């Protein structure tokens, strides 16, 4: 192979962060079901934030305890940096099976929402630990850890704020470009991408910015774009995202035949064990906490599928390839181990998830669509419940979401949307589908 391609092929960090990552994150945020996401927001945040931190800390601790058995000596900070990007889940194969079998919406949204925010948390933590590695563990002081913790929240909040502004600009741009429908799909890509670049340039979280932008701009596009433009935008973003993931996996395939490999069987085995055991323990423990405050509980079968569906993929590989070889001397070993973890989870867990879903008899979402009468009853029930709560002075767990929804419908949407759909229009849309 050296005779045909003498130079080493690798994924350049700038190419990954500037061109491949943004379309993947934008499509994920745009495709996320808004209502289901906010209905289960607390549970998803618990999995994505607390669960990700649990995986990073526990995997790093297991690797640190097993470090005397490795063939080389590794600094503890390098091990925790490795545990950060190896915790990035990418259950694309699992979600495709869920869509094919049509599993219950709760399971689907928990896996989808967790994977989306997990990537954001992982990348923020990765940048923080990578900066510490460059400083050197021997030069770190207690103040550095406090600064890193404060930076985590500031970077996240800044990215969220820029994403919200980007979504508002997208809504306004599409509102006043109704005569240029050809440009509207490009606007839906360029403004979120600009939000990502601005966030990164001021050292905020670019991935959170573009995810929030994609998540929030969807409600504005429904009233500003024609049905044809909406379909075009959706397919355009999905095609671009799929192409970027395909490019990353091409680099992954090329890396498997690379000359630069450091196969450490003990390190690989320990990593596979740690990823599996930490994923299952974290999922079961956090679900136990989440179920205490949930009306609809997450059953054991769904918990097992969620834990088993923690595949590693494009984000995981992209991050390991961005490591600085001078700062992380074990980059080749980390890269080789990451490739094995990705291939094992994708081909073993990804290939067996469909038989497991059928074998465990996972609850399926009903095929029948909601009728007009059911829609009216649902709306009337919600209004009656709000009235009773106001009189009794009782607040349900969803009261904040309802207040936010009313504020959005009454004040935000009229400014951002050209043709705002009323509740009567929504009922007529349900009637047209009958």
Coordinates of C-alpha atoms in Angstrom, one line a residue:
X1 CA 0.0 0.0 0.0
X2 CA 2.9 2.4 0.6
X3 CA 3.8 2.2 -3.1
X4 CA 0.4 3.6 -4.1
X5 CA -0.1 6.0 -1.3
X6 CA 3.1 6.9 0.5
X7 CA 1.7 9.6 2.7
X8 CA -0.3 9.0 5.9
X9 CA -4.0 10.0 5.6
X10 CA -5.5 11.5 8.7
X11 CA -8.4 13.7 9.7
X12 CA -7.2 17.3 10.3
X13 CA -8.7 18.9 13.4
X14 CA -9.7 22.1 11.6
X15 CA -11.4 20.2 8.9
X16 CA -13.4 18.2 11.4
X17 CA -14.5 21.1 13.7
X18 CA -15.1 23.6 10.9
X19 CA -16.7 21.5 8.1
X20 CA -17.8 18.1 9.3
X21 CA -19.2 18.6 12.8
X22 CA -21.5 21.6 12.2
X23 CA -23.8 20.0 9.7
X24 CA -24.2 16.9 11.8
X25 CA -25.1 18.9 14.9
X26 CA -27.5 21.2 13.0
X27 CA -29.4 18.3 11.5
X28 CA -29.7 16.6 14.9
X29 CA -31.1 19.7 16.5
X30 CA -33.5 20.3 13.5
X31 CA -34.7 16.7 13.5
X32 CA -35.4 16.5 17.2
X33 CA -39.2 16.5 18.1
X34 CA -39.6 19.7 20.0
X35 CA -42.7 18.8 22.0
X36 CA -41.5 15.4 23.1
X37 CA -38.1 16.8 23.9
X38 CA -39.4 19.5 26.3
X39 CA -41.9 17.1 27.9
X40 CA -39.0 14.9 28.9
X41 CA -36.5 17.7 29.3
X42 CA -35.5 16.9 32.9
X43 CA -34.9 13.2 32.2
X44 CA -32.9 14.0 29.0
X45 CA -30.7 16.5 30.9
X46 CA -30.2 14.0 33.6
X47 CA -28.9 11.4 31.1
X48 CA -27.0 13.8 28.9
X49 CA -25.2 15.9 31.6
X50 CA -25.0 13.9 34.7
X51 CA -24.8 10.6 32.8
X52 CA -22.0 11.9 30.6
X53 CA -20.0 13.2 33.6
X54 CA -20.6 9.9 35.3
X55 CA -19.2 8.0 32.3
X56 CA -16.2 10.3 32.0
X57 CA -15.2 10.1 35.7
X58 CA -15.9 6.3 36.1
X59 CA -14.2 5.2 32.9
X60 CA -11.2 7.5 33.7
X61 CA -11.1 6.0 37.3
X62 CA -11.2 2.4 36.0
X63 CA -8.4 3.1 33.5
X64 CA -6.3 4.9 36.2
X65 CA -6.7 1.9 38.6
X66 CA -5.7 -0.5 35.8
X67 CA -2.8 1.7 34.6
X68 CA 0.0 -0.3 36.3
X69 CA -0.9 -3.2 34.0
X70 CA -0.5 -1.2 30.8
X71 CA 2.7 -1.5 28.8
X72 CA 3.4 2.3 29.1
X73 CA 3.0 4.8 31.9
X74 CA 0.2 7.2 31.2
X75 CA -0.5 10.5 33.1
X76 CA -3.9 10.5 34.9
X77 CA -4.9 13.6 33.0
X78 CA -4.4 11.8 29.7
X79 CA -6.6 8.9 30.8
X80 CA -9.4 11.3 31.8
X81 CA -9.0 13.1 28.4
X82 CA -9.4 9.7 26.7
X83 CA -12.4 8.8 28.8
X84 CA -14.0 12.1 27.7
X85 CA -14.2 11.5 24.0
X86 CA -14.7 7.8 24.4
X87 CA -17.9 8.7 26.3
X88 CA -19.4 10.4 23.2
X89 CA -22.3 8.2 22.1
X90 CA -23.6 8.1 18.5
X91 CA -26.6 5.7 18.3
X92 CA -27.4 6.2 14.6
X93 CA -27.9 2.5 13.9
X94 CA -30.1 2.2 17.0
X95 CA -32.3 5.2 16.0
X96 CA -32.7 3.8 12.5
X97 CA -34.0 0.5 14.0
X98 CA -36.3 2.5 16.3
X99 CA -37.7 4.3 13.3
X100 CA -38.2 1.1 11.4
X101 CA -39.9 -0.8 14.2
X102 CA -41.6 2.4 15.6
X103 CA -40.8 1.9 19.2
X104 CA -42.6 4.0 21.8
X105 CA -42.0 7.7 21.7
X106 CA -40.5 7.9 25.2
X107 CA -37.7 5.5 24.5
X108 CA -37.0 7.1 21.1
X109 CA -36.8 10.7 22.5
X110 CA -34.7 9.7 25.5
X111 CA -32.1 8.0 23.3
X112 CA -32.2 10.8 20.7
X113 CA -32.1 13.7 23.1
X114 CA -29.4 12.1 25.2
X115 CA -27.1 11.5 22.2
X116 CA -27.6 15.0 21.0
X117 CA -26.7 16.8 24.2
X118 CA -24.1 14.2 25.1
X119 CA -22.1 15.3 22.2
X120 CA -22.3 18.9 23.3
X121 CA -21.2 18.1 26.9
X122 CA -18.4 15.8 25.7
X123 CA -16.9 18.4 23.3
X124 CA -17.0 21.1 26.0
X125 CA -15.3 18.8 28.5
X126 CA -12.8 17.7 25.8
X127 CA -11.7 21.3 25.2
X128 CA -11.3 21.9 28.9
X129 CA -9.3 18.8 29.6
X130 CA -7.2 19.3 26.4
X131 CA -6.2 22.7 27.7
X132 CA -5.2 21.2 31.1
X133 CA -3.1 18.5 29.3
X134 CA -1.1 21.3 27.5
X135 CA -0.5 23.0 30.8
X136 CA 0.7 19.7 32.3
X137 CA -0.7 17.8 35.3
X138 CA 2.4 18.8 37.4
X139 CA 1.7 22.5 36.8
X140 CA -2.0 22.4 37.7
X141 CA -3.3 24.1 40.9
X142 CA -6.6 24.0 42.7
X143 CA -7.6 27.3 41.1
X144 CA -7.3 25.7 37.6
X145 CA -10.0 23.2 38.4
X146 CA -12.3 25.9 39.8
X147 CA -11.7 28.0 36.7
X148 CA -12.4 24.9 34.5
X149 CA -15.8 24.4 36.3
X150 CA -16.8 28.0 35.9
X151 CA -15.6 28.0 32.3
X152 CA -17.8 24.9 31.6
X153 CA -21.0 26.8 32.6
X154 CA -20.0 30.0 30.9
X155 CA -19.1 28.3 27.7
X156 CA -22.3 26.4 27.7
X157 CA -24.5 29.4 28.5
X158 CA -22.7 31.5 25.9
X159 CA -23.3 28.9 23.2
X160 CA -27.0 28.6 24.2
X161 CA -27.5 32.4 24.0
X162 CA -25.8 32.6 20.6
X163 CA -27.9 29.7 19.3
X164 CA -31.1 31.5 20.4
X165 CA -30.1 34.7 18.7
X166 CA -29.2 32.7 15.6
X167 CA -32.6 31.0 15.6
X168 CA -34.3 34.4 15.8
X169 CA -32.2 35.8 12.9
X170 CA -33.1 32.7 10.8
X171 CA -36.8 33.3 11.6
X172 CA -36.6 37.0 10.5
X173 CA -34.6 36.2 7.4
X174 CA -37.0 33.6 6.2
X175 CA -40.0 35.8 7.1
X176 CA -38.9 38.6 4.7
X177 CA -37.5 36.3 1.9
X178 CA -40.7 34.7 0.9
X179 CA -40.2 35.9 -2.7
X180 CA -36.8 34.2 -2.9
X181 CA -37.7 30.7 -2.0
X182 CA -34.6 29.3 -3.7
X183 CA -32.5 31.1 -1.1
X184 CA -34.5 30.0 2.0
X185 CA -32.8 26.5 2.4
X186 CA -29.4 28.2 2.2
X187 CA -30.5 30.7 4.8
X188 CA -31.4 27.8 7.1
X189 CA -27.9 26.5 6.7
X190 CA -25.8 29.6 6.6
X191 CA -27.1 31.5 9.7
X192 CA -26.8 28.5 12.0
X193 CA -23.3 27.9 10.6
X194 CA -22.5 31.5 11.2
X195 CA -23.7 31.1 14.8
X196 CA -21.4 28.2 15.2
X197 CA -18.4 30.2 13.9
X198 CA -19.2 33.2 16.1
X199 CA -19.5 31.0 19.2
X200 CA -16.2 29.3 18.5
X201 CA -14.4 32.6 17.7
X202 CA -15.4 34.0 21.2
X203 CA -14.5 30.6 22.9
X204 CA -18.1 29.6 23.6
X205 CA -19.7 26.2 22.7
X206 CA -20.2 26.2 18.9
X207 CA -22.0 22.8 19.0
X208 CA -24.5 24.0 21.6
X209 CA -25.1 27.2 19.5
X210 CA -25.8 25.3 16.3
X211 CA -27.9 22.6 18.1
X212 CA -30.1 25.2 19.8
X213 CA -30.4 27.2 16.6
X214 CA -31.6 24.1 14.7
X215 CA -34.0 23.2 17.5
X216 CA -35.6 26.6 17.8
X217 CA -35.7 27.8 14.2
X218 CA -37.9 24.9 13.2
X219 CA -41.0 26.5 14.7
X220 CA -40.4 29.7 12.7
X221 CA -39.8 27.9 9.5
X222 CA -43.2 26.2 9.6
X223 CA -44.9 29.6 9.3
X224 CA -42.4 31.2 6.9
X225 CA -41.6 28.5 4.3
X226 CA -43.9 26.7 1.9
X227 CA -44.4 23.0 2.2
X228 CA -42.1 22.5 -0.7
X229 CA -39.3 24.6 0.9
X230 CA -39.8 22.8 4.2
X231 CA -39.3 19.4 2.6
X232 CA -36.3 20.8 0.6
X233 CA -34.7 22.2 3.7
X234 CA -35.2 19.0 5.7
X235 CA -33.8 16.7 3.0
X236 CA -30.9 19.2 2.3
X237 CA -29.8 19.2 6.0
X238 CA -30.2 15.4 6.3
X239 CA -28.2 14.8 3.1
X240 CA -25.4 17.1 4.2
X241 CA -25.3 15.6 7.6
X242 CA -25.2 12.0 6.2
X243 CA -22.4 13.0 3.8
X244 CA -20.3 14.5 6.6
X245 CA -20.7 11.3 8.7
X246 CA -19.8 9.2 5.7
X247 CA -16.6 11.2 5.2
X248 CA -15.7 10.7 8.8
X249 CA -16.3 6.9 8.5
X250 CA -14.1 6.9 5.3
X251 CA -11.3 8.4 7.4
X252 CA -12.1 5.7 10.0
X253 CA -11.7 3.0 7.4
X254 CA -8.5 4.4 6.2
X255 CA -7.2 4.6 9.8
X256 CA -7.7 0.9 10.3
X257 CA -5.0 0.2 7.7
X258 CA -2.8 2.9 8.9
X259 CA 0.9 2.4 9.6
X260 CA 0.6 4.3 12.9
X261 CA -1.0 1.9 15.3
X262 CA -0.1 1.0 18.9
X263 CA -2.2 -2.1 19.8
X264 CA -2.3 -2.5 23.6
X265 CA -4.6 -5.5 24.3
X266 CA -4.8 -4.7 28.1
X267 CA -5.8 -1.1 27.5
X268 CA -8.3 -2.1 24.8
X269 CA -9.9 -4.8 26.9
X270 CA -10.1 -2.5 29.9
X271 CA -11.7 0.3 27.8
X272 CA -14.3 -2.0 26.4
X273 CA -15.2 -3.3 29.8
X274 CA -15.3 0.2 31.4
X275 CA -17.5 1.6 28.6
X276 CA -20.0 -1.3 28.9
X277 CA -20.2 -1.5 32.7
X278 CA -20.3 2.3 33.2
X279 CA -23.0 2.8 30.6
X280 CA -25.3 0.2 32.2
X281 CA -24.7 1.3 35.8
X282 CA -25.2 4.9 34.9
X283 CA -28.4 4.3 33.0
X284 CA -30.0 2.2 35.7
X285 CA -29.1 4.5 38.5
X286 CA -30.1 7.7 36.7
X287 CA -33.4 6.1 35.6
X288 CA -34.1 5.2 39.2
X289 CA -33.7 8.9 40.1
X290 CA -35.7 10.1 37.1
X291 CA -38.6 7.7 37.7
X292 CA -39.2 9.3 41.2
X293 CA -40.4 12.5 39.5
X294 CA -42.1 11.0 36.5
X295 CA -45.8 10.2 36.0
X296 CA -45.0 7.7 33.2
X297 CA -42.1 5.4 34.4
X298 CA -39.3 4.1 32.3
X299 CA -39.5 0.3 32.5
X300 CA -36.6 -2.1 32.8
X301 CA -36.8 -3.2 29.2
X302 CA -36.5 0.4 27.9
X303 CA -33.6 1.0 30.3
X304 CA -31.7 -2.1 29.0
X305 CA -32.2 -0.9 25.4
X306 CA -31.0 2.6 26.3
X307 CA -27.9 1.2 27.9
X308 CA -27.2 -1.3 25.2
X309 CA -27.7 1.4 22.5
X310 CA -24.7 3.5 23.6
X311 CA -22.7 3.1 20.4
X312 CA -19.6 5.1 19.6
X313 CA -19.2 6.7 16.2
X314 CA -18.2 9.7 14.2
X315 CA -17.9 12.3 17.1
X316 CA -15.7 9.9 19.1
X317 CA -13.3 9.2 16.2
X318 CA -13.2 12.9 15.2
X319 CA -12.2 14.0 18.6
X320 CA -9.4 11.5 19.0
X321 CA -7.9 12.5 15.7
X322 CA -7.7 16.2 16.9
X323 CA -5.4 15.3 19.8
X324 CA -2.1 17.1 19.8
X325 CA 0.7 14.5 19.4
X326 CA 3.2 16.6 21.3
X327 CA 0.9 17.0 24.3
X328 CA -0.5 13.5 24.3
X329 CA 2.3 11.0 23.6
X330 CA -0.1 8.1 23.6
X331 CA -2.2 9.4 20.8
X332 CA -1.5 6.4 18.5
X333 CA -2.6 4.0 21.3
X334 CA -5.7 6.1 22.0
X335 CA -6.6 6.2 18.2
X336 CA -6.2 2.4 17.8
X337 CA -8.3 1.8 20.9
X338 CA -11.0 4.2 19.8
X339 CA -11.2 2.4 16.4
X340 CA -11.7 -1.0 18.1
X341 CA -14.4 0.4 20.4
X342 CA -16.2 2.0 17.5
X343 CA -16.1 -1.1 15.4
X344 CA -17.1 -3.4 18.3
X345 CA -20.1 -1.3 19.3
X346 CA -21.3 -0.6 15.8
X347 CA -21.0 -4.1 14.4
X348 CA -21.8 -6.1 17.6
X349 CA -24.3 -4.0 19.5
X350 CA -25.7 -2.2 16.4
X351 CA -26.2 -5.5 14.5
X352 CA -28.0 -7.2 17.5
X353 CA -30.2 -4.3 18.7
X354 CA -33.0 -5.1 16.3
X355 CA -33.3 -8.8 17.4
X356 CA -33.1 -7.6 21.0
X357 CA -35.9 -5.1 20.6
X358 CA -38.1 -7.8 19.1
X359 CA -37.0 -10.5 21.7
X360 CA -37.6 -8.2 24.7
X361 CA -41.0 -7.1 23.3
X362 CA -40.3 -3.4 23.5
X363 CA -43.5 -1.3 23.6
X364 CA -44.4 -0.1 20.1
X365 CA -46.0 3.2 19.3
X366 CA -49.6 2.8 17.9
X367 CA -49.9 3.2 14.2
X368 CA -53.3 4.9 14.3
X369 CA -53.1 8.7 13.9
X370 CA -54.9 11.0 16.3
X371 CA -58.4 11.8 15.0
X372 CA -60.0 15.2 15.0
X373 CA -62.3 14.3 18.0
X374 CA -59.3 13.1 20.0
X375 CA -57.3 16.3 19.2
X376 CA -60.3 18.5 20.3
X377 CA -60.7 16.4 23.5
X378 CA -57.0 16.7 24.2
X379 CA -57.0 20.5 23.8
X380 CA -60.1 20.9 25.9
X381 CA -58.7 18.7 28.7
X382 CA -55.5 20.8 28.8
X383 CA -57.4 24.0 29.0
X384 CA -59.7 22.6 31.8
X385 CA -56.6 21.4 33.8
X386 CA -55.0 24.8 33.5
X387 CA -58.1 26.5 34.8
X388 CA -58.4 24.0 37.7
X389 CA -54.7 24.5 38.6
X390 CA -55.2 28.3 38.5
X391 CA -58.2 28.2 40.9
X392 CA -56.6 25.6 43.2
X393 CA -53.2 27.3 43.2
X394 CA -51.5 24.0 42.2
X395 CA -48.6 23.7 39.7
X396 CA -47.9 20.6 37.7
X397 CA -44.4 19.5 36.6
X398 CA -45.2 20.9 33.1
X399 CA -46.5 24.3 34.2
X400 CA -43.2 26.1 33.3
X401 CA -43.2 24.6 29.8
X402 CA -46.9 25.6 29.3
X403 CA -46.2 29.2 30.5
X404 CA -43.2 29.4 28.1
X405 CA -45.3 28.0 25.3
X406 CA -48.0 30.6 25.8
X407 CA -45.4 33.4 25.9
X408 CA -43.8 32.1 22.7
X409 CA -47.2 31.9 20.9
X410 CA -48.4 35.3 22.1
X411 CA -45.3 37.4 21.8
X412 CA -42.4 35.7 19.9
X413 CA -44.1 33.9 17.0
X414 CA -46.0 37.0 15.8
X415 CA -42.7 38.8 15.3
X416 CA -40.9 35.9 13.7
X417 CA -43.5 34.3 11.6
X418 CA -45.3 35.6 8.5
X419 CA -48.3 33.1 8.6
X420 CA -48.8 32.0 12.2
X421 CA -50.9 28.9 12.5
X422 CA -53.8 29.3 15.0
X423 CA -55.2 26.4 17.0
X424 CA -58.1 26.3 14.5
X425 CA -55.6 25.9 11.7
X426 CA -54.0 23.0 13.6
X427 CA -57.4 21.3 14.0
X428 CA -58.1 21.8 10.3
X429 CA -54.7 20.2 9.5
X430 CA -55.7 17.2 11.5
X431 CA -59.0 17.1 9.7
X432 CA -57.3 17.2 6.3
X433 CA -55.3 14.1 7.3
X434 CA -58.3 12.0 8.1

